[in-house]
Coordinates of C-alpha atoms in Angstrom, one line a residue:
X19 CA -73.6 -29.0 88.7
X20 CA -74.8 -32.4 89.3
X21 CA -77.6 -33.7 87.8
X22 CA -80.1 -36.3 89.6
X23 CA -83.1 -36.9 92.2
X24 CA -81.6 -39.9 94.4
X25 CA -80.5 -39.1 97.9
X26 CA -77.1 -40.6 96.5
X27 CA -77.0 -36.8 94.3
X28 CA -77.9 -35.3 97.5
X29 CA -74.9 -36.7 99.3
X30 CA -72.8 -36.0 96.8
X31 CA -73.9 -32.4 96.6
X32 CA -72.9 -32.0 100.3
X33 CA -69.6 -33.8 99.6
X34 CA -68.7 -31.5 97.1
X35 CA -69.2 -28.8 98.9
X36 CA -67.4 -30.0 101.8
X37 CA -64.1 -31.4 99.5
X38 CA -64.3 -28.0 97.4
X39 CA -65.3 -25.0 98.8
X40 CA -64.2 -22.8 96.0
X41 CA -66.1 -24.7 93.5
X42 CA -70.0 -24.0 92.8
X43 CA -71.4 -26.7 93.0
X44 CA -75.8 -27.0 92.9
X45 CA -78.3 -29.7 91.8
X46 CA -80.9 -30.2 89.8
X47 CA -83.0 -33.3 87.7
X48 CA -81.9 -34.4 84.1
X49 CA -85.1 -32.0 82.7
X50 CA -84.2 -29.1 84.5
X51 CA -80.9 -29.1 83.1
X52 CA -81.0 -26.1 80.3
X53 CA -82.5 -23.5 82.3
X54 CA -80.8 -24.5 86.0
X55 CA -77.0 -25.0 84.3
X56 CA -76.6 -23.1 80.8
X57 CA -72.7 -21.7 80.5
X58 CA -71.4 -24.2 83.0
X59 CA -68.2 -26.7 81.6
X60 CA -68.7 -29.8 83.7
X61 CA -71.6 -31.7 84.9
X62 CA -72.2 -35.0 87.3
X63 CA -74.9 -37.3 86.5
X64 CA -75.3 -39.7 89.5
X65 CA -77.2 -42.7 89.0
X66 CA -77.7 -45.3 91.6
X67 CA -80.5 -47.7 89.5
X68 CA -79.9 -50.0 86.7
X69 CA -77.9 -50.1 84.3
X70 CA -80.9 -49.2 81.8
X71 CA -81.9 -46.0 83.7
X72 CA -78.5 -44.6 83.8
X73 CA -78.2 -45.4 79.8
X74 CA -81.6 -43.7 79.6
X75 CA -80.5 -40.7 82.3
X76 CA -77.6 -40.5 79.9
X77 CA -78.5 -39.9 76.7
X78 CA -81.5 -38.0 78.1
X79 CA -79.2 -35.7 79.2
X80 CA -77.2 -35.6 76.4
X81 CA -80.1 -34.6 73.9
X82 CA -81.1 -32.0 76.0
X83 CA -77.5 -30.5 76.1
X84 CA -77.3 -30.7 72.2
X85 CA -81.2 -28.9 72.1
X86 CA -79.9 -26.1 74.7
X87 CA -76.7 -22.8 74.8
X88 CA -75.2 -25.1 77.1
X89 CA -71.8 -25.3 76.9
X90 CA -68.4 -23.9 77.6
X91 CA -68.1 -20.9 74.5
X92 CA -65.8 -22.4 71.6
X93 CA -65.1 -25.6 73.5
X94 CA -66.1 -28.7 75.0
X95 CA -68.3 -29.5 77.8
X96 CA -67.8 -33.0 80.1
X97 CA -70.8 -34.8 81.4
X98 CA -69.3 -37.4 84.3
X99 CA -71.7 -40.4 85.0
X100 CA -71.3 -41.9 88.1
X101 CA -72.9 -45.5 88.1
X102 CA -73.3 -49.0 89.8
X103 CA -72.5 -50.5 85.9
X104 CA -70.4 -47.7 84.5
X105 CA -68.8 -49.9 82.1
X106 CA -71.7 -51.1 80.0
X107 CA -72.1 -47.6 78.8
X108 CA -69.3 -48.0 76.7
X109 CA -70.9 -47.5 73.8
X110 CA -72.7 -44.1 74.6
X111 CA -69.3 -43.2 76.0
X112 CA -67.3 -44.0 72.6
X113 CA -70.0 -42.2 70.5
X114 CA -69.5 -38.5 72.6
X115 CA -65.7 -38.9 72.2
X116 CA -64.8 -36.1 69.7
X117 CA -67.9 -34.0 69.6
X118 CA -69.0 -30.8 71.9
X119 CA -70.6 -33.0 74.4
X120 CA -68.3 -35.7 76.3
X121 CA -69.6 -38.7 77.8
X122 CA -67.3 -40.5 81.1
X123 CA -68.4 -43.2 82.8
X124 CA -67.1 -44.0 86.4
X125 CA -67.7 -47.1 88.7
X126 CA -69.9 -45.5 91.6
X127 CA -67.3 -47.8 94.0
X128 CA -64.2 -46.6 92.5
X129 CA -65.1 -42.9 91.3
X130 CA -62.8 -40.1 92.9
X131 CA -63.6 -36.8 90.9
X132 CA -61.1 -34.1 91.9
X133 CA -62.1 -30.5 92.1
X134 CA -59.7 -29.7 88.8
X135 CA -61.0 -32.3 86.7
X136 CA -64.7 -30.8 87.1
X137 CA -63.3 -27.1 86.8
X138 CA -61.2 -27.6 83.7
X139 CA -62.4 -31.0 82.2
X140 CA -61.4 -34.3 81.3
X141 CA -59.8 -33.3 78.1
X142 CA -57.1 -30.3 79.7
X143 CA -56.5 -32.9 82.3
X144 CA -55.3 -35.8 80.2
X145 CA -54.0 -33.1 77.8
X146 CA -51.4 -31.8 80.3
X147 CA -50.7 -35.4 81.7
X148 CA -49.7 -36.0 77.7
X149 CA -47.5 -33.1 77.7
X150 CA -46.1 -34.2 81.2
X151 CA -45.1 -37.7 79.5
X152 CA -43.3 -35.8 77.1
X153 CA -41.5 -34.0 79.1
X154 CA -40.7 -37.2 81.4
X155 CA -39.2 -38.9 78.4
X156 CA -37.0 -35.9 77.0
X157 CA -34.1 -37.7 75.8
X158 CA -30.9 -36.7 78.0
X159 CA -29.5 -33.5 76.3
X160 CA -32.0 -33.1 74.6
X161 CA -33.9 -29.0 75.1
X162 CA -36.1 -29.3 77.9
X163 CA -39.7 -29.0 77.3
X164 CA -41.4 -26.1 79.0
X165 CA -44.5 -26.3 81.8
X166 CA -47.5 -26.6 80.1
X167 CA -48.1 -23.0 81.8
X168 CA -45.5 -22.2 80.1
X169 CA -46.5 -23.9 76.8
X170 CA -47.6 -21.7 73.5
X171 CA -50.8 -22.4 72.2
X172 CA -49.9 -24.4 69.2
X173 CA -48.6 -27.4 71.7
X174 CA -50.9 -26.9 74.0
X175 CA -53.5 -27.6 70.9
X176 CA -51.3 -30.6 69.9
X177 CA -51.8 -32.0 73.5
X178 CA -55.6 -31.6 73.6
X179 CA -55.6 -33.2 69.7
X180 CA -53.5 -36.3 71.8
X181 CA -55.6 -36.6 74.5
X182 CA -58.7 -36.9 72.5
X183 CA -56.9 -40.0 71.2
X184 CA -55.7 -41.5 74.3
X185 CA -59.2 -43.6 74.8
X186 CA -58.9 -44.9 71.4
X187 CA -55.4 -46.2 71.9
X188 CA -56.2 -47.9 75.3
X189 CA -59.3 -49.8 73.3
X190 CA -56.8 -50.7 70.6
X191 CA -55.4 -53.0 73.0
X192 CA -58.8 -54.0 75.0
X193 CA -58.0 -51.3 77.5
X194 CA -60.3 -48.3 79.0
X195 CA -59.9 -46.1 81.5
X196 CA -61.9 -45.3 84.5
X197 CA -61.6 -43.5 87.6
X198 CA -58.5 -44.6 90.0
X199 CA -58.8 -45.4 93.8
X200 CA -56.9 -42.8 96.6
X201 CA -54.8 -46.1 97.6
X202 CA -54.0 -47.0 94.1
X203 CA -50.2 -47.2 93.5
X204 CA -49.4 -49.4 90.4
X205 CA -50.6 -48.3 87.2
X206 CA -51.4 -51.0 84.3
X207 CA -47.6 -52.1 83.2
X208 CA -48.7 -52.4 78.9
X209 CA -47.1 -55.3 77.0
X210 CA -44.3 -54.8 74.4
X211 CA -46.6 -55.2 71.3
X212 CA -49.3 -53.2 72.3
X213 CA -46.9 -50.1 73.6
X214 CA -45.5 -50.9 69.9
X215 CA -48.9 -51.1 68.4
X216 CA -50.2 -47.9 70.3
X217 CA -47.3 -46.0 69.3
X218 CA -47.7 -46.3 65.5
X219 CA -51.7 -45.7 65.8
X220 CA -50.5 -42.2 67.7
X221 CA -48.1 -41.9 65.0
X222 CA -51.0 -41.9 62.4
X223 CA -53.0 -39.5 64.5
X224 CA -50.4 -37.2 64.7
X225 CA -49.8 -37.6 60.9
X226 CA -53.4 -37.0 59.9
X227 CA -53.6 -34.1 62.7
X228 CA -50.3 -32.2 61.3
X229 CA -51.9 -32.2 57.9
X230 CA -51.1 -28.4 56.5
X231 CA -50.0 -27.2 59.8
X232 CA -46.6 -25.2 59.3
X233 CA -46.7 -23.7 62.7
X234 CA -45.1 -27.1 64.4
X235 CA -41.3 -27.5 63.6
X236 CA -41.6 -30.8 64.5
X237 CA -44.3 -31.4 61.7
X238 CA -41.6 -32.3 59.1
X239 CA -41.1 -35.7 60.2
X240 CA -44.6 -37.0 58.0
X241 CA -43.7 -40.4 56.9
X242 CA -44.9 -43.8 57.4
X243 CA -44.4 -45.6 60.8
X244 CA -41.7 -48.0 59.5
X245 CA -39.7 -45.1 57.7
X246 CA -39.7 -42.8 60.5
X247 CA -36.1 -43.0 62.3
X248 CA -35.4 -45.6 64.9
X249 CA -34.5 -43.0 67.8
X250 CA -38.3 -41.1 67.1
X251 CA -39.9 -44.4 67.3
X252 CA -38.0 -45.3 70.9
X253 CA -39.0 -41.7 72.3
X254 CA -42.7 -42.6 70.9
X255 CA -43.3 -45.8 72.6
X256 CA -41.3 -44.1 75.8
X257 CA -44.3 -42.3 75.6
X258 CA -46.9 -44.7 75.5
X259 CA -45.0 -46.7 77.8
X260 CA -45.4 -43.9 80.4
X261 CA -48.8 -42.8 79.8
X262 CA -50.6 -45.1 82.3
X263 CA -48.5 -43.4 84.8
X264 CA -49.1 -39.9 83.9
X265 CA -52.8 -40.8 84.2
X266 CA -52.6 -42.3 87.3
X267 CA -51.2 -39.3 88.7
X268 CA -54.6 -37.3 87.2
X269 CA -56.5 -40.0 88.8
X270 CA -57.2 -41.8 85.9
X271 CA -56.5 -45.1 85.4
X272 CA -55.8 -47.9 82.9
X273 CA -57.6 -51.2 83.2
X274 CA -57.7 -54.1 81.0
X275 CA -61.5 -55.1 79.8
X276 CA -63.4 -57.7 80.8
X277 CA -63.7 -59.5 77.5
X278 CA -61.8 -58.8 74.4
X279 CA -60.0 -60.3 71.3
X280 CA -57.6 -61.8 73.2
X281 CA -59.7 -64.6 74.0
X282 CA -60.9 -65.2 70.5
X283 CA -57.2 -65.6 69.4
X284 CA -56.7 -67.8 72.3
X285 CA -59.3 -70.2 71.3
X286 CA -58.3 -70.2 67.7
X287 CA -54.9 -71.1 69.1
X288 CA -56.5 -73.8 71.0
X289 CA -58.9 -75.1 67.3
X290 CA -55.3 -75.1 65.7
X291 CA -52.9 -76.7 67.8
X292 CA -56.1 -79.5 68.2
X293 CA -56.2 -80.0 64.6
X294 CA -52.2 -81.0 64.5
X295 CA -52.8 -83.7 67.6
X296 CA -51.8 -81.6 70.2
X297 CA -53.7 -82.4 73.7
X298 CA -53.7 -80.4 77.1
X299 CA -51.0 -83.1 78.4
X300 CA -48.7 -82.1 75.5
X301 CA -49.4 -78.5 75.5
X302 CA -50.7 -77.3 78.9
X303 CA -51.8 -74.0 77.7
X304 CA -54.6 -75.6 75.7
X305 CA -57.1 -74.7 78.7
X306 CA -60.3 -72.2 78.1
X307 CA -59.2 -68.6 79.2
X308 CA -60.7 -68.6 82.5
X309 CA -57.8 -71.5 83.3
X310 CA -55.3 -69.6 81.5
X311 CA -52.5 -68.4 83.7
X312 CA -52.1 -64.8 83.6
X313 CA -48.5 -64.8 81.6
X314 CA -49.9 -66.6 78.9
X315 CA -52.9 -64.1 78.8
X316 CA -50.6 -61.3 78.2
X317 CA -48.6 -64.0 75.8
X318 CA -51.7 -64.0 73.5
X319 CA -52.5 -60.3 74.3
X320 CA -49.2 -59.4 73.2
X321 CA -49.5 -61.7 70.1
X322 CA -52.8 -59.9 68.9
X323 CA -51.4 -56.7 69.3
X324 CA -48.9 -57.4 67.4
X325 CA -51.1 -58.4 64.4
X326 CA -51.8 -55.4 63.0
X327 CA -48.1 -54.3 63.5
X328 CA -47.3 -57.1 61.3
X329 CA -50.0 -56.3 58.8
X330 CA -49.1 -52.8 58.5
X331 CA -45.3 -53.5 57.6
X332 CA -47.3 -55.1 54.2
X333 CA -49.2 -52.2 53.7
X334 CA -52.1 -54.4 55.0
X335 CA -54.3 -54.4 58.4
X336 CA -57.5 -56.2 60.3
X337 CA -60.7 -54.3 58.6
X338 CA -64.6 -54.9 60.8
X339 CA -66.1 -57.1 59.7
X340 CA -66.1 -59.5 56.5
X341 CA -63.9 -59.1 53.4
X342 CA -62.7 -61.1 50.3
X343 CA -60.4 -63.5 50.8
X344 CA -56.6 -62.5 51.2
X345 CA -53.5 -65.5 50.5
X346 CA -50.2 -64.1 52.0
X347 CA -47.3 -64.7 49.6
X348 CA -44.5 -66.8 50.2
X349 CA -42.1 -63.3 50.8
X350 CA -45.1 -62.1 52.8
X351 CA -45.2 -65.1 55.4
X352 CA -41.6 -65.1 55.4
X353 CA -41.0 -61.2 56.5
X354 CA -43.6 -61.6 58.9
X355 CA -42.6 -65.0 60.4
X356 CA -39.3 -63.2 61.0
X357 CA -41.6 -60.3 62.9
X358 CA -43.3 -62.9 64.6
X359 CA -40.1 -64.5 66.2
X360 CA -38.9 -61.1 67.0
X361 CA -42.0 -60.7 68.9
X362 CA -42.4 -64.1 70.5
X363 CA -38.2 -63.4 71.9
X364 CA -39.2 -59.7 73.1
X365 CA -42.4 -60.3 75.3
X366 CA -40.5 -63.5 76.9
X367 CA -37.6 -61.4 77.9
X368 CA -40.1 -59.1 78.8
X369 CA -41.7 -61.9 80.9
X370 CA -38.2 -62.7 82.5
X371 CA -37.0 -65.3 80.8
X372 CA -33.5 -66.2 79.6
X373 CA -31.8 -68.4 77.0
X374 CA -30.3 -72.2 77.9
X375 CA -30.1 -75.0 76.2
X376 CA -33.0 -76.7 77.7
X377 CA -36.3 -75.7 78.1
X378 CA -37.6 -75.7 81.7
X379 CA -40.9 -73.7 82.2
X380 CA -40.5 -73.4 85.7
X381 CA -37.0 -71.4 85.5
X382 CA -38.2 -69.8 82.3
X383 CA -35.7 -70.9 80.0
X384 CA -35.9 -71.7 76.8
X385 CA -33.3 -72.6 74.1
X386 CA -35.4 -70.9 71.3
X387 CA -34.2 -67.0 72.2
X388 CA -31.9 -66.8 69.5
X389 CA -32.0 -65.0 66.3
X390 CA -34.4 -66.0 63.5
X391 CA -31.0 -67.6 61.4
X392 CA -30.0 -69.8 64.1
X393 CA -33.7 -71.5 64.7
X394 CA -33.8 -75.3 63.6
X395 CA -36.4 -75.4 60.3
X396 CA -39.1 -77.3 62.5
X397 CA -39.7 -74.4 64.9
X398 CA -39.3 -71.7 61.8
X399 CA -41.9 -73.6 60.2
X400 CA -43.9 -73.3 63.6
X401 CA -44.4 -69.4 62.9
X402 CA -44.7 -69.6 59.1
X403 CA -47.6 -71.8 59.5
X404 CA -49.1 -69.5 62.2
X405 CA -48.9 -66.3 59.8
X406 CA -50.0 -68.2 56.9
X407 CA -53.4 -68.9 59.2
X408 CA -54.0 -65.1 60.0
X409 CA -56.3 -64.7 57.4
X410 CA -58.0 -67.1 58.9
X411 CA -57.4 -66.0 62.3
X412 CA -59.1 -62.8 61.5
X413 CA -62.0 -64.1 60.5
X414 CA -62.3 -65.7 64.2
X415 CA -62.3 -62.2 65.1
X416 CA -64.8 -60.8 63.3
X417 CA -62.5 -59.1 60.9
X418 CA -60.6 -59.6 57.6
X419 CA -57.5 -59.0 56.4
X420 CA -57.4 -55.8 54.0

């Protein structure tokens, strides 16, 4: 069904037909909804006004949804809102995610709905790109996973249970997804910290979501992040790693927003290195973020991922909002300056660089990719005074350390 009264519904009505001929597709106005669409899975809302009236159009729709039978029977039903600002309804989006009736927004520009993904809905979609990942990252040997038509009911429920998560694992790392393009061909390429950081967030969801359940084999395996086996955490992050793929080829894909934390930690990077005498002819990266080049944007994107990695290993993490004051021990700053090293040496082999024993930006080299034992004291001291300023850091944020 979609749902509007512009001539933009009406066009998209006719396109519908045209694209799908085997689908049913009719339209009707936001208060006709109930009686014109009861029993139906998927609906299109197309609004072509402001920002305000597709917000208002939205949850509009959605009351009248909740007040109504509507719905598929047992299960969930998608509501896809095509608008001119589809990414300031973020919020209504985030607050559907989980309950009967699913909020997606797409870019009116970039939206390309395919006949599956209004038949079945978002969540089987992303559900059998999940398992699809899975499969794609079967270690070599290992039993091949089945076809998700092939797939027993208890995996395919462990899918769905994933893809309700995948949004919230994207927005962990100030991604979203939207609706790709026909002539898209590269999907987002995630940093190593946030694949890391992604991957034990899953791993908790999978944790809390095995709870009781005996019917999974696999379910043994409930331990903490940093006691579960090395090869299990590889095969995870394989996972994540792929995911942006898998959506892509479901066409959704994996965009990095506009504004998020990244730029806070760059600018109490910036209030930091200030305070020790540092200028922009010393350090050049000591620019405002819209002069940033786009390596050292995923530099600090990688580093504030990697914050609540480093939390976590203390049994500790970044809370909303303010808290009591925490003071890192001296052990503490140690272990996680020894994380943070480890970090800082992955994403700049990630980046492409190389070790020498002169640093030269321009041929990304750098004599510092060594282990933590063989760095001089000055540069240790470098990351031991920036983990010892993550309380404060936090706080930048708009979180504490808890």
């Amino acid at each position: 069904a979609i749902v509007g009264s512009s001539r933009l519904s009406e066009r998209v009505v006719v396109d519908a037909g045209r694209r799908w001929p085997d689908v049913s597709v009719a339209r009707c106005d936001v208060g006709a909804v109930p009686a014109s669409v009861s029993g139906l899975r998927s609906l299109v809302l197309v609004s072509d006004s402001a920002e305000g009236d597709a917000l208002t159009d939205s949850l509009a729709l959605v009351h009248r949804l909740r007040s109504s039978s509507f719905g598929a029977a047992g299960g969930t039903t998608d509501v896809f809102v095509l608008s001119p600002r589809a990414r300031n309804l973020g919020g209504i989006v985030a607050s559907t995610q989980g309950t009967a009736i699913r909020i997606h927004a797409f870019d009116l520009a970039e939206a390309v709905l395919t006949a599956e993904l209004i038949t079945a809905g978002a969540r089987e979609i992303i559900a059998r790109a999940v398992h699809e990942t899975y499969r794609r990252t079967a270690a070599v040997g290992a039993s091949t996973l089945p076809a998700w038509d092939d797939l027993d009911e208890h995996h395919r429920e462990a899918s769905r249970a994933a893809a309700d998560a995948v949004g919230m694992l994207f927005r962990s790392v100030g991604c979203d997804l939207v609706a790709s393009t026909p002539d898209e061909t590269e999907p987002l390429r995630l940093l190593p910290s946030e694949v890391e950081l992604m991957a034990l967030l899953e791993h908790d969801r999978w944790l809390a979501w095995t709870a009781g359940r005996t019917e999974l084999p696999e379910a043994d395996n409930r331990v903490d992040w940093f006691d579960v086996a090395e090869p299990v955490q590889d095969r995870t992050q394989q996972v994540i790693r792929h995911l942006p793929i898998a959506l892509r080829d479901v066409g959704q894909r994996v965009v990095r927003l506009e504004r998020s934390q990244a730029q806070a930690l760059h600018a109490a990077y910036v209030e930091r290195r200030t305070t020790f005498g540092e200028s922009v002819e010393s350090n050049p990266s000591l620019v405002a973020w819209d002069r940033l080049p786009e390596s050292l944007r995923d530099s600090n994107r990688d580093q504030l991922a990697h914050l609540r990695v480093k939390l976590r290993s203390i049994g500790l993490d970044l809370v909303d909002g303010p808290g009591p004051e925490v003071v890192l021990t001296d052990a503490q700053v140690e272990q996680l300056s020894v994380m943070e090293h480890d970090r800082w040496v992955r994403h700049r082999r990630f980046d492409g660089w190389s070790s020498g024993d002169v640093k030269d930006a321009d041929r990304k080299i750098s004599p510092y990719l060594v282990a933590w034992t063989d760095l001089d004291e000055a540069t240790r001291e470098t990351d031991r005074e920036f983990v010892r300023s993550i309380p404060a850091i936090a706080e930048s944020l708009g979180c504490h350390v808890g």
